[in-house]
Amino acid sequence: MTAARVCGGFTFGEQSLFNDVALELPTGRWTCLIGASGIGKSTILRLIAGLDTGGSFNGKLETSSAVAYMAQSDLLLPWLTLRQNVNLGKRQRNEEPDNSRVGQVLEAVGLLSHADKKPAQLSGGMRQRAALARTLLEDRPLVLLDEPFSALDAQTRHQVQALAYDMLRGRTVLLVTHDLLEAVRLADQLVELTPAGVRNHTLPDSAPPRDASNPAVIACQAGLLQASHRGGVSRRA
Amino acid sequence: MNRLKQLRDVAICAITLLALWQIVVWITGVPRYILPGPVQVLSALVDNFDLVMQHFRITAIEVLTGIVLGVSLGISTAISLMLSTPLRRVTMPMLVLSQVIPVFALAPLLTLWLGYGLASKIAMTLLIIYFPVTSSLLDGLSNTSPGYLDLARTMGASRKEVLLQIRLPAALPSLASGLRLAAVYAPIGAVIGEWVGASSGLGYLMLLANGRVKIDLMFAALFALCVFAILLRAAMGWLADRVESWSTGTTV
């Protein structure tokens, strides 16, 4: 079962970004997409999300129309309280807010006591947890995460990764990241994007979220790094 | 504490200026019908206080009405231009073109069409602030952070909801700068209107006093105008700060 599928190439005007990509997102699993900066990881995510990419895609794109999206920036609206921000989807669609569910989700991410504060009063980690709560409240089967943890400090990132994995259980997730450890920790399927196409990498046997101190996780991450030195993980000039 | 320091600096600045003014009058010995000293101006202000206040009131009404109308019109123009792309394409060049004509040049026409009363001055004030308010808000509305728009799109938001719930609140700091500009420009509009043709207002009083070589009264009217402009700027600045801090979710 696949929740979304992208097959094809992508060009910006005359310039080709990637060719012959074939990416499938297995239902209910985490797919982590890695690759050098500027290689088009985010473009693939935006294609699946139905967002503007600024270029043209040639190929086949199968995706569900209902996705939840979370970006590197928390995208909390500064004039709304956390509670209102978490409810943004329903506000935007003029639907009745489900206050009890908002409360549950805020409690799950540990922000219930801050529900009536504005984002400017919170730390970066708290804001990203609020963004996670907003993503959860959208309650979509397909969740697209575009480097959502990369602006956080290492310890906060570690906590928020585990929280996100826990909260998004059962959903299909595409995580675009440049953090190899993060990818190895969370992936059910680890895919590297190169100009030539995609390449699948093998993962440690243990189930995600994997312990960052697990030797197999460290070895896997080291393997990815070594591959990049040999030119296996592509670099763009 | 900061406010207090700011006030102290303003006071020092004002006293220095007044002292310089008096010194220039003493050193050059210019006759009082060319440049009266601050003491003479003050005494003219005290002697003619009721007269000055009567004209002050008229100018204040013109400026405040012009601001309310100009800001409302500017906000509604910016929002309607955002709602309709064809409308924006047709109207934007017209708006820019209208700015090529100096508003001052229109003053005689406005007086001809709207008469010597309040209407022509309110129209001048409105015209002079309409464009800065419209263009600053329009600028803010069309420069919403793309991340917010991406998010709204994945949430299935309609164009109207994006405008009202995201673009407009996010553009309020831009509107705030438009309001600050409006506070500076608005008195100019009203006074120009009064110079061109009026029977009341501080601009009219200045012309009248000038004609009768009552230069101290002219300075007194100018002083009243300055006080009004400063108060207006402070009030609009206060409002703009509130609008801005609401939008950014911070305290002033």
GROMACS .gro file of N, CA and C in nm, chain A residues 23-167:
model
  435
   23LEU      N    1   0.977   0.764  -0.621
   23LEU     CA    2   0.965   0.762  -0.475
   23LEU      C    3   0.824   0.719  -0.437
   24GLU      N    4   0.817   0.619  -0.349
   24GLU     CA    5   0.687   0.575  -0.300
   24GLU      C    6   0.685   0.592  -0.149
   25LEU      N    7   0.573   0.639  -0.098
   25LEU     CA    8   0.560   0.652   0.046
   25LEU      C    9   0.468   0.541   0.096
   26PRO      N   10   0.524   0.436   0.162
   26PRO     CA   11   0.439   0.328   0.209
   26PRO      C   12   0.344   0.377   0.319
   27THR      N   13   0.220   0.335   0.312
   27THR     CA   14   0.117   0.381   0.406
   27THR      C   15   0.154   0.348   0.550
   28GLY      N   16   0.138   0.445   0.636
   28GLY     CA   17   0.159   0.424   0.778
   28GLY      C   18   0.305   0.418   0.819
   29ARG      N   19   0.396   0.449   0.726
   29ARG     CA   20   0.539   0.443   0.756
   29ARG      C   21   0.605   0.579   0.743
   30TRP      N   22   0.724   0.590   0.807
   30TRP     CA   23   0.805   0.712   0.794
   30TRP      C   24   0.905   0.692   0.681
   31THR      N   25   0.900   0.781   0.583
   31THR     CA   26   1.002   0.783   0.480
   31THR      C   27   1.088   0.906   0.505
   32CYS      N   28   1.220   0.886   0.520
   32CYS     CA   29   1.308   1.000   0.538
   32CYS      C   30   1.384   1.024   0.409
   33LEU      N   31   1.381   1.147   0.362
   33LEU     CA   32   1.445   1.183   0.236
   33LEU      C   33   1.567   1.269   0.267
   34ILE      N   34   1.685   1.216   0.232
   34ILE     CA   35   1.809   1.291   0.256
   34ILE      C   36   1.874   1.325   0.122
   35GLY      N   37   1.982   1.402   0.127
   35GLY     CA   38   2.051   1.443   0.004
   35GLY      C   39   2.110   1.580   0.025
   36ALA      N   40   2.203   1.617  -0.063
   36ALA     CA   41   2.274   1.744  -0.047
   36ALA      C   42   2.177   1.862  -0.060
   37SER      N   43   2.219   1.977  -0.010
   37SER     CA   44   2.138   2.098  -0.021
   37SER      C   45   2.116   2.133  -0.167
   38GLY      N   46   1.997   2.178  -0.200
   38GLY     CA   47   1.968   2.224  -0.335
   38GLY      C   48   1.943   2.112  -0.434
   39ILE      N   49   1.934   1.989  -0.383
   39ILE     CA   50   1.918   1.875  -0.472
   39ILE      C   51   1.771   1.855  -0.512
   40GLY      N   52   1.681   1.917  -0.435
   40GLY     CA   53   1.539   1.908  -0.471
   40GLY      C   54   1.454   1.829  -0.373
   41LYS      N   55   1.505   1.806  -0.252
   41LYS     CA   56   1.427   1.731  -0.152
   41LYS      C   57   1.295   1.803  -0.121
   42SER      N   58   1.310   1.933  -0.093
   42SER     CA   59   1.190   2.010  -0.059
   42SER      C   60   1.095   2.021  -0.177
   43THR      N   61   1.153   2.024  -0.298
   43THR     CA   62   1.068   2.033  -0.417
   43THR      C   63   0.977   1.911  -0.426
   44ILE      N   64   1.033   1.793  -0.397
   44ILE     CA   65   0.952   1.670  -0.400
   44ILE      C   66   0.840   1.681  -0.297
   45LEU      N   67   0.875   1.728  -0.178
   45LEU     CA   68   0.774   1.742  -0.073
   45LEU      C   69   0.665   1.841  -0.116
   46ARG      N   70   0.707   1.951  -0.177
   46ARG     CA   71   0.610   2.052  -0.219
   46ARG      C   72   0.521   2.001  -0.331
   47LEU      N   73   0.579   1.917  -0.418
   47LEU     CA   74   0.497   1.856  -0.525
   47LEU      C   75   0.386   1.772  -0.462
   48ILE      N   76   0.424   1.691  -0.362
   48ILE     CA   77   0.326   1.605  -0.298
   48ILE      C   78   0.221   1.689  -0.223
   49ALA      N   79   0.266   1.801  -0.166
   49ALA     CA   80   0.175   1.888  -0.091
   49ALA      C   81   0.086   1.972  -0.182
   50GLY      N   82   0.121   1.977  -0.312
   50GLY     CA   83   0.043   2.060  -0.403
   50GLY      C   84   0.077   2.208  -0.390
   51LEU      N   85   0.200   2.238  -0.348
   51LEU     CA   86   0.242   2.378  -0.332
   51LEU      C   87   0.322   2.423  -0.453
   52ASP      N   88   0.334   2.556  -0.469
   52ASP     CA   89   0.412   2.612  -0.579
   52ASP      C   90   0.557   2.566  -0.570
   53THR      N   91   0.615   2.528  -0.684
   53THR     CA   92   0.754   2.485  -0.685
   53THR      C   93   0.840   2.577  -0.769
   54GLY      N   94   0.779   2.659  -0.853
   54GLY     CA   95   0.855   2.751  -0.935
   54GLY      C   96   0.919   2.686  -1.057
   55GLY      N   97   0.894   2.557  -1.079
   55GLY     CA   98   0.949   2.489  -1.196
   55GLY      C   99   0.843   2.396  -1.254
   56SER      N  100   0.886   2.302  -1.341
   56SER     CA  101   0.784   2.212  -1.395
   56SER      C  102   0.824   2.066  -1.376
   57PHE      N  103   0.724   1.988  -1.343
   57PHE     CA  104   0.743   1.846  -1.315
   57PHE      C  105   0.689   1.766  -1.432
   58ASN      N  106   0.770   1.671  -1.480
   58ASN     CA  107   0.725   1.583  -1.587
   58ASN      C  108   0.722   1.441  -1.536
   59GLY      N  109   0.606   1.386  -1.527
   59GLY     CA  110   0.598   1.249  -1.481
   59GLY      C  111   0.465   1.225  -1.413
   60LYS      N  112   0.464   1.123  -1.329
   60LYS     CA  113   0.339   1.085  -1.264
   60LYS      C  114   0.345   1.121  -1.116
   61LEU      N  115   0.237   1.179  -1.068
   61LEU     CA  116   0.230   1.220  -0.929
   61LEU      C  117   0.097   1.172  -0.872
   62GLU      N  118   0.105   1.077  -0.778
   62GLU     CA  119  -0.018   1.032  -0.712
   62GLU      C  120  -0.009   1.074  -0.568
   63THR      N  121  -0.108   1.147  -0.522
   63THR     CA  122  -0.104   1.194  -0.385
   63THR      C  123  -0.245   1.216  -0.333
   64SER      N  124  -0.260   1.205  -0.206
   64SER     CA  125  -0.391   1.233  -0.148
   64SER      C  126  -0.405   1.384  -0.138
   65SER      N  127  -0.526   1.433  -0.152
   65SER     CA  128  -0.542   1.579  -0.150
   65SER      C  129  -0.526   1.633  -0.009
   66ALA      N  130  -0.552   1.549   0.090
   66ALA     CA  131  -0.548   1.598   0.227
   66ALA      C  132  -0.414   1.568   0.291
   67VAL      N  133  -0.334   1.672   0.305
   67VAL     CA  134  -0.204   1.655   0.371
   67VAL      C  135  -0.194   1.754   0.485
   68ALA      N  136  -0.110   1.720   0.582
   68ALA     CA  137  -0.074   1.818   0.685
   68ALA      C  138   0.072   1.852   0.662
   69TYR      N  139   0.106   1.980   0.684
   69TYR     CA  140   0.237   2.029   0.644
   69TYR      C  141   0.304   2.098   0.761
   70MET      N  142   0.431   2.067   0.781
   70MET     CA  143   0.505   2.133   0.888
   70MET      C  144   0.643   2.166   0.832
   71ALA      N  145   0.687   2.292   0.856
   71ALA     CA  146   0.810   2.340   0.793
   71ALA      C  147   0.918   2.366   0.897
   72GLN      N  148   1.032   2.411   0.849
   72GLN     CA  149   1.144   2.441   0.937
   72GLN      C  150   1.108   2.554   1.033
   73SER      N  151   1.038   2.655   0.977
   73SER     CA  152   0.989   2.763   1.061
   73SER      C  153   0.855   2.719   1.119
   74ASP      N  154   0.826   2.759   1.244
   74ASP     CA  155   0.705   2.708   1.308
   74ASP      C  156   0.577   2.759   1.241
   75LEU      N  157   0.587   2.874   1.170
   75LEU     CA  158   0.471   2.932   1.101
   75LEU      C  159   0.353   2.957   1.192
   76LEU      N  160   0.381   2.982   1.320
   76LEU     CA  161   0.273   3.022   1.410
   76LEU      C  162   0.243   3.168   1.381
   77LEU      N  163   0.115   3.203   1.377
   77LEU     CA  164   0.079   3.343   1.353
   77LEU      C  165   0.100   3.421   1.483
   78PRO      N  166   0.184   3.524   1.479
   78PRO     CA  167   0.224   3.589   1.605
   78PRO      C  168   0.110   3.658   1.680
   79TRP      N  169  -0.001   3.692   1.610
   79TRP     CA  170  -0.108   3.766   1.677
   79TRP      C  171  -0.211   3.670   1.740
   80LEU      N  172  -0.198   3.541   1.715
   80LEU     CA  173  -0.292   3.446   1.774
   80LEU      C  174  -0.229   3.376   1.894
   81THR      N  175  -0.314   3.335   1.988
   81THR     CA  176  -0.263   3.256   2.100
   81THR      C  177  -0.231   3.116   2.048
   82LEU      N  178  -0.161   3.038   2.132
   82LEU     CA  179  -0.129   2.901   2.091
   82LEU      C  180  -0.254   2.823   2.057
   83ARG      N  181  -0.357   2.837   2.144
   83ARG     CA  182  -0.481   2.763   2.122
   83ARG      C  183  -0.539   2.798   1.985
   84GLN      N  184  -0.540   2.928   1.953
   84GLN     CA  185  -0.596   2.972   1.824
   84GLN      C  186  -0.509   2.924   1.708
   85ASN      N  187  -0.377   2.925   1.730
   85ASN     CA  188  -0.286   2.880   1.626
   85ASN      C  189  -0.303   2.733   1.595
   86VAL      N  190  -0.318   2.654   1.703
   86VAL     CA  191  -0.333   2.510   1.686
   86VAL      C  192  -0.461   2.481   1.608
   87ASN      N  193  -0.558   2.570   1.624
   87ASN     CA  194  -0.687   2.555   1.559
   87ASN      C  195  -0.692   2.618   1.420
   88LEU      N  196  -0.577   2.660   1.368
   88LEU     CA  197  -0.576   2.744   1.247
   88LEU      C  198  -0.651   2.681   1.129
   89GLY      N  199  -0.634   2.551   1.110
   89GLY     CA  200  -0.698   2.484   0.996
   89GLY      C  201  -0.848   2.507   0.998
   90LYS      N  202  -0.910   2.482   1.113
   90LYS     CA  203  -1.055   2.499   1.122
   90LYS      C  204  -1.095   2.645   1.108
   91ARG      N  205  -1.014   2.735   1.166
   91ARG     CA  206  -1.043   2.878   1.153
   91ARG      C  207  -1.042   2.918   1.006
   92GLN      N  208  -0.942   2.865   0.933
   92GLN     CA  209  -0.930   2.900   0.792
   92GLN      C  210  -1.045   2.846   0.709
   93ARG      N  211  -1.098   2.731   0.751
   93ARG     CA  212  -1.208   2.672   0.675
   93ARG      C  213  -1.343   2.711   0.731
   94ASN      N  214  -1.344   2.802   0.829
   94ASN     CA  215  -1.468   2.845   0.894
   94ASN      C  216  -1.546   2.728   0.954
   95GLU      N  217  -1.474   2.634   1.014
   95GLU     CA  218  -1.541   2.521   1.078
   95GLU      C  219  -1.545   2.545   1.229
   96GLU      N  220  -1.637   2.475   1.294
   96GLU     CA  221  -1.648   2.484   1.440
   96GLU      C  222  -1.523   2.425   1.504
   97PRO      N  223  -1.460   2.496   1.598
   97PRO     CA  224  -1.344   2.438   1.663
   97PRO      C  225  -1.383   2.324   1.758
   98ASP      N  226  -1.298   2.222   1.764
   98ASP     CA  227  -1.321   2.110   1.854
   98ASP      C  228  -1.233   2.134   1.977
   99ASN      N  229  -1.290   2.209   2.074
   99ASN     CA  230  -1.208   2.255   2.185
   99ASN      C  231  -1.150   2.143   2.270
  100SER      N  232  -1.226   2.035   2.286
  100SER     CA  233  -1.173   1.929   2.371
  100SER      C  234  -1.053   1.863   2.305
  101ARG      N  235  -1.059   1.849   2.172
  101ARG     CA  236  -0.945   1.789   2.102
  101ARG      C  237  -0.824   1.883   2.103
  102VAL      N  238  -0.850   2.013   2.090
  102VAL     CA  239  -0.740   2.110   2.098
  102VAL      C  240  -0.671   2.094   2.234
  103GLY      N  241  -0.753   2.084   2.340
  103GLY     CA  242  -0.698   2.067   2.474
  103GLY      C  243  -0.615   1.940   2.485
  104GLN      N  244  -0.669   1.830   2.430
  104GLN     CA  245  -0.597   1.701   2.436
  104GLN      C  246  -0.462   1.710   2.367
  105VAL      N  247  -0.463   1.767   2.246
  105VAL     CA  248  -0.340   1.772   2.169
  105VAL      C  249  -0.238   1.863   2.237
  106LEU      N  250  -0.286   1.978   2.289
  106LEU     CA  251  -0.194   2.069   2.359
  106LEU      C  252  -0.135   2.000   2.482
  107GLU      N  253  -0.217   1.922   2.550
  107GLU     CA  254  -0.168   1.851   2.667
  107GLU      C  255  -0.064   1.747   2.625
  108ALA      N  256  -0.092   1.678   2.513
  108ALA     CA  257   0.000   1.574   2.466
  108ALA      C  258   0.137   1.631   2.433
  109VAL      N  259   0.142   1.754   2.381
  109VAL     CA  260   0.273   1.812   2.350
  109VAL      C  261   0.325   1.896   2.467
  110GLY      N  262   0.253   1.892   2.579
  110GLY     CA  263   0.302   1.958   2.701
  110GLY      C  264   0.289   2.109   2.701
  111LEU      N  265   0.188   2.161   2.630
  111LEU     CA  266   0.175   2.307   2.621
  111LEU      C  267   0.042   2.359   2.674
  112LEU      N  268  -0.034   2.272   2.742
  112LEU     CA  269  -0.168   2.314   2.785
  112LEU      C  270  -0.162   2.437   2.874
  113SER      N  271  -0.060   2.442   2.961
  113SER     CA  272  -0.052   2.556   3.052
  113SER      C  273  -0.011   2.685   2.981
  114HIS      N  274   0.033   2.674   2.854
  114HIS     CA  275   0.074   2.793   2.779
  114HIS      C  276  -0.027   2.827   2.670
  115ALA      N  277  -0.145   2.761   2.675
  115ALA     CA  278  -0.241   2.770   2.564
  115ALA      C  279  -0.282   2.913   2.530
  116ASP      N  280  -0.284   3.002   2.629
  116ASP     CA  281  -0.332   3.137   2.601
  116ASP      C  282  -0.220   3.238   2.582
  117LYS      N  283  -0.097   3.186   2.566
  117LYS     CA  284   0.015   3.277   2.539
  117LYS      C  285   0.032   3.295   2.389
  118LYS      N  286   0.100   3.405   2.355
  118LYS     CA  287   0.134   3.430   2.215
  118LYS      C  288   0.268   3.363   2.184
  119PRO      N  289   0.291   3.324   2.058
  119PRO     CA  290   0.415   3.254   2.022
  119PRO      C  291   0.542   3.327   2.066
  120ALA      N  292   0.541   3.463   2.062
  120ALA     CA  293   0.663   3.538   2.096
  120ALA      C  294   0.707   3.514   2.240
  121GLN      N  295   0.614   3.465   2.324
  121GLN     CA  296   0.649   3.443   2.464
  121GLN      C  297   0.711   3.305   2.488
  122LEU      N  298   0.724   3.225   2.381
  122LEU     CA  299   0.769   3.088   2.399
  122LEU      C  300   0.907   3.065   2.338
  123SER      N  301   0.972   2.958   2.384
  123SER     CA  302   1.103   2.922   2.328
  123SER      C  303   1.084   2.854   2.193
  124GLY      N  304   1.194   2.842   2.119
  124GLY     CA  305   1.189   2.779   1.987
  124GLY      C  306   1.135   2.637   1.993
  125GLY      N  307   1.178   2.561   2.094
  125GLY     CA  308   1.132   2.424   2.108
  125GLY      C  309   0.982   2.417   2.135
  126MET      N  310   0.934   2.507   2.221
  126MET     CA  311   0.791   2.510   2.252
  126MET      C  312   0.710   2.548   2.128
  127ARG      N  313   0.763   2.643   2.053
  127ARG     CA  314   0.690   2.685   1.932
  127ARG      C  315   0.682   2.571   1.832
  128GLN      N  316   0.792   2.494   1.820
  128GLN     CA  317   0.789   2.384   1.724
  128GLN      C  318   0.695   2.274   1.773
  129ARG      N  319   0.684   2.258   1.905
  129ARG     CA  320   0.587   2.162   1.959
  129ARG      C  321   0.445   2.208   1.930
  130ALA      N  322   0.423   2.340   1.937
  130ALA     CA  323   0.291   2.395   1.904
  130ALA      C  324   0.261   2.370   1.756
  131ALA      N  325   0.364   2.386   1.671
  131ALA     CA  326   0.345   2.360   1.528
  131ALA      C  327   0.310   2.212   1.506
  132LEU      N  328   0.372   2.126   1.586
  132LEU     CA  329   0.340   1.983   1.578
  132LEU      C  330   0.194   1.959   1.618
  133ALA      N  331   0.151   2.029   1.725
  133ALA     CA  332   0.013   2.015   1.770
  133ALA      C  333  -0.084   2.060   1.661
  134ARG      N  334  -0.050   2.169   1.592
  134ARG     CA  335  -0.134   2.219   1.484
  134ARG      C  336  -0.141   2.116   1.371
  135THR      N  337  -0.025   2.054   1.341
  135THR     CA  338  -0.020   1.952   1.236
  135THR      C  339  -0.109   1.833   1.274
  136LEU      N  340  -0.103   1.794   1.402
  136LEU     CA  341  -0.183   1.681   1.450
  136LEU      C  342  -0.331   1.711   1.442
  137LEU      N  343  -0.367   1.834   1.475
  137LEU     CA  344  -0.509   1.869   1.479
  137LEU      C  345  -0.570   1.864   1.340
  138GLU      N  346  -0.486   1.877   1.237
  138GLU     CA  347  -0.538   1.867   1.102
  138GLU      C  348  -0.584   1.725   1.073
  139ASP      N  349  -0.528   1.628   1.148
  139ASP     CA  350  -0.574   1.489   1.142
  139ASP      C  351  -0.578   1.436   0.999
  140ARG      N  352  -0.465   1.446   0.930
  140ARG     CA  353  -0.458   1.400   0.791
  140ARG      C  354  -0.377   1.270   0.785
  141PRO      N  355  -0.412   1.181   0.694
  141PRO     CA  356  -0.338   1.054   0.685
  141PRO      C  357  -0.194   1.073   0.637
  142LEU      N  358  -0.171   1.176   0.556
  142LEU     CA  359  -0.037   1.199   0.502
  142LEU      C  360   0.021   1.328   0.562
  143VAL      N  361   0.137   1.313   0.626
  143VAL     CA  362   0.199   1.427   0.694
  143VAL      C  363   0.334   1.456   0.629
  144LEU      N  364   0.354   1.581   0.589
  144LEU     CA  365   0.477   1.620   0.520
  144LEU      C  366   0.558   1.711   0.610
  145LEU      N  367   0.679   1.669   0.644
  145LEU     CA  368   0.763   1.744   0.735
  145LEU      C  369   0.887   1.793   0.661
  146ASP      N  370   0.903   1.924   0.649
  146ASP     CA  371   1.016   1.980   0.575
  146ASP      C  372   1.118   2.035   0.674
  147GLU      N  373   1.215   1.954   0.711
  147GLU     CA  374   1.319   1.991   0.808
  147GLU      C  375   1.261   2.057   0.932
  148PRO      N  376   1.162   1.995   0.994
  148PRO     CA  377   1.091   2.067   1.101
  148PRO      C  378   1.173   2.084   1.228
  149PHE      N  379   1.279   2.006   1.243
  149PHE     CA  380   1.352   2.012   1.370
  149PHE      C  381   1.488   2.079   1.355
  150SER      N  382   1.521   2.126   1.233
  150SER     CA  383   1.660   2.166   1.207
  150SER      C  384   1.698   2.296   1.277
  151ALA      N  385   1.598   2.378   1.316
  151ALA     CA  386   1.634   2.504   1.382
  151ALA      C  387   1.648   2.488   1.534
  152LEU      N  388   1.626   2.365   1.583
  152LEU     CA  389   1.629   2.345   1.729
  152LEU      C  390   1.768   2.303   1.775
  153ASP      N  391   1.799   2.331   1.901
  153ASP     CA  392   1.927   2.285   1.954
  153ASP      C  393   1.922   2.133   1.973
  154ALA      N  394   2.039   2.071   1.984
  154ALA     CA  395   2.049   1.925   1.976
  154ALA      C  396   1.958   1.853   2.075
  155GLN      N  397   1.957   1.900   2.201
  155GLN     CA  398   1.877   1.828   2.302
  155GLN      C  399   1.728   1.842   2.275
  156THR      N  400   1.685   1.967   2.245
  156THR     CA  401   1.544   1.991   2.216
  156THR      C  402   1.503   1.910   2.093
  157ARG      N  403   1.592   1.907   1.994
  157ARG     CA  404   1.562   1.835   1.870
  157ARG      C  405   1.535   1.688   1.901
  158HIS      N  406   1.622   1.632   1.986
  158HIS     CA  407   1.608   1.492   2.023
  158HIS      C  408   1.471   1.466   2.086
  159GLN      N  409   1.431   1.555   2.178
  159GLN     CA  410   1.302   1.537   2.246
  159GLN      C  411   1.185   1.551   2.149
  160VAL      N  412   1.192   1.656   2.065
  160VAL     CA  413   1.080   1.682   1.975
  160VAL      C  414   1.067   1.571   1.870
  161GLN      N  415   1.182   1.516   1.827
  161GLN     CA  416   1.178   1.402   1.732
  161GLN      C  417   1.098   1.286   1.790
  162ALA      N  418   1.132   1.250   1.915
  162ALA     CA  419   1.065   1.137   1.979
  162ALA      C  420   0.916   1.166   1.995
  163LEU      N  421   0.886   1.291   2.036
  163LEU     CA  422   0.746   1.330   2.054
  163LEU      C  423   0.671   1.320   1.922
  164ALA      N  424   0.732   1.372   1.816
  164ALA     CA  425   0.667   1.371   1.684
  164ALA      C  426   0.643   1.227   1.639
  165TYR      N  427   0.745   1.142   1.661
  165TYR     CA  428   0.729   1.002   1.617
  165TYR      C  429   0.611   0.938   1.688
  166ASP      N  430   0.604   0.965   1.817
  166ASP     CA  431   0.498   0.909   1.898
  166ASP      C  432   0.361   0.958   1.854
  167MET      N  433   0.351   1.089   1.834
  167MET     CA  434   0.222   1.148   1.805
  167MET      C  435   0.173   1.116   1.663
   0.00000   0.00000   0.00000
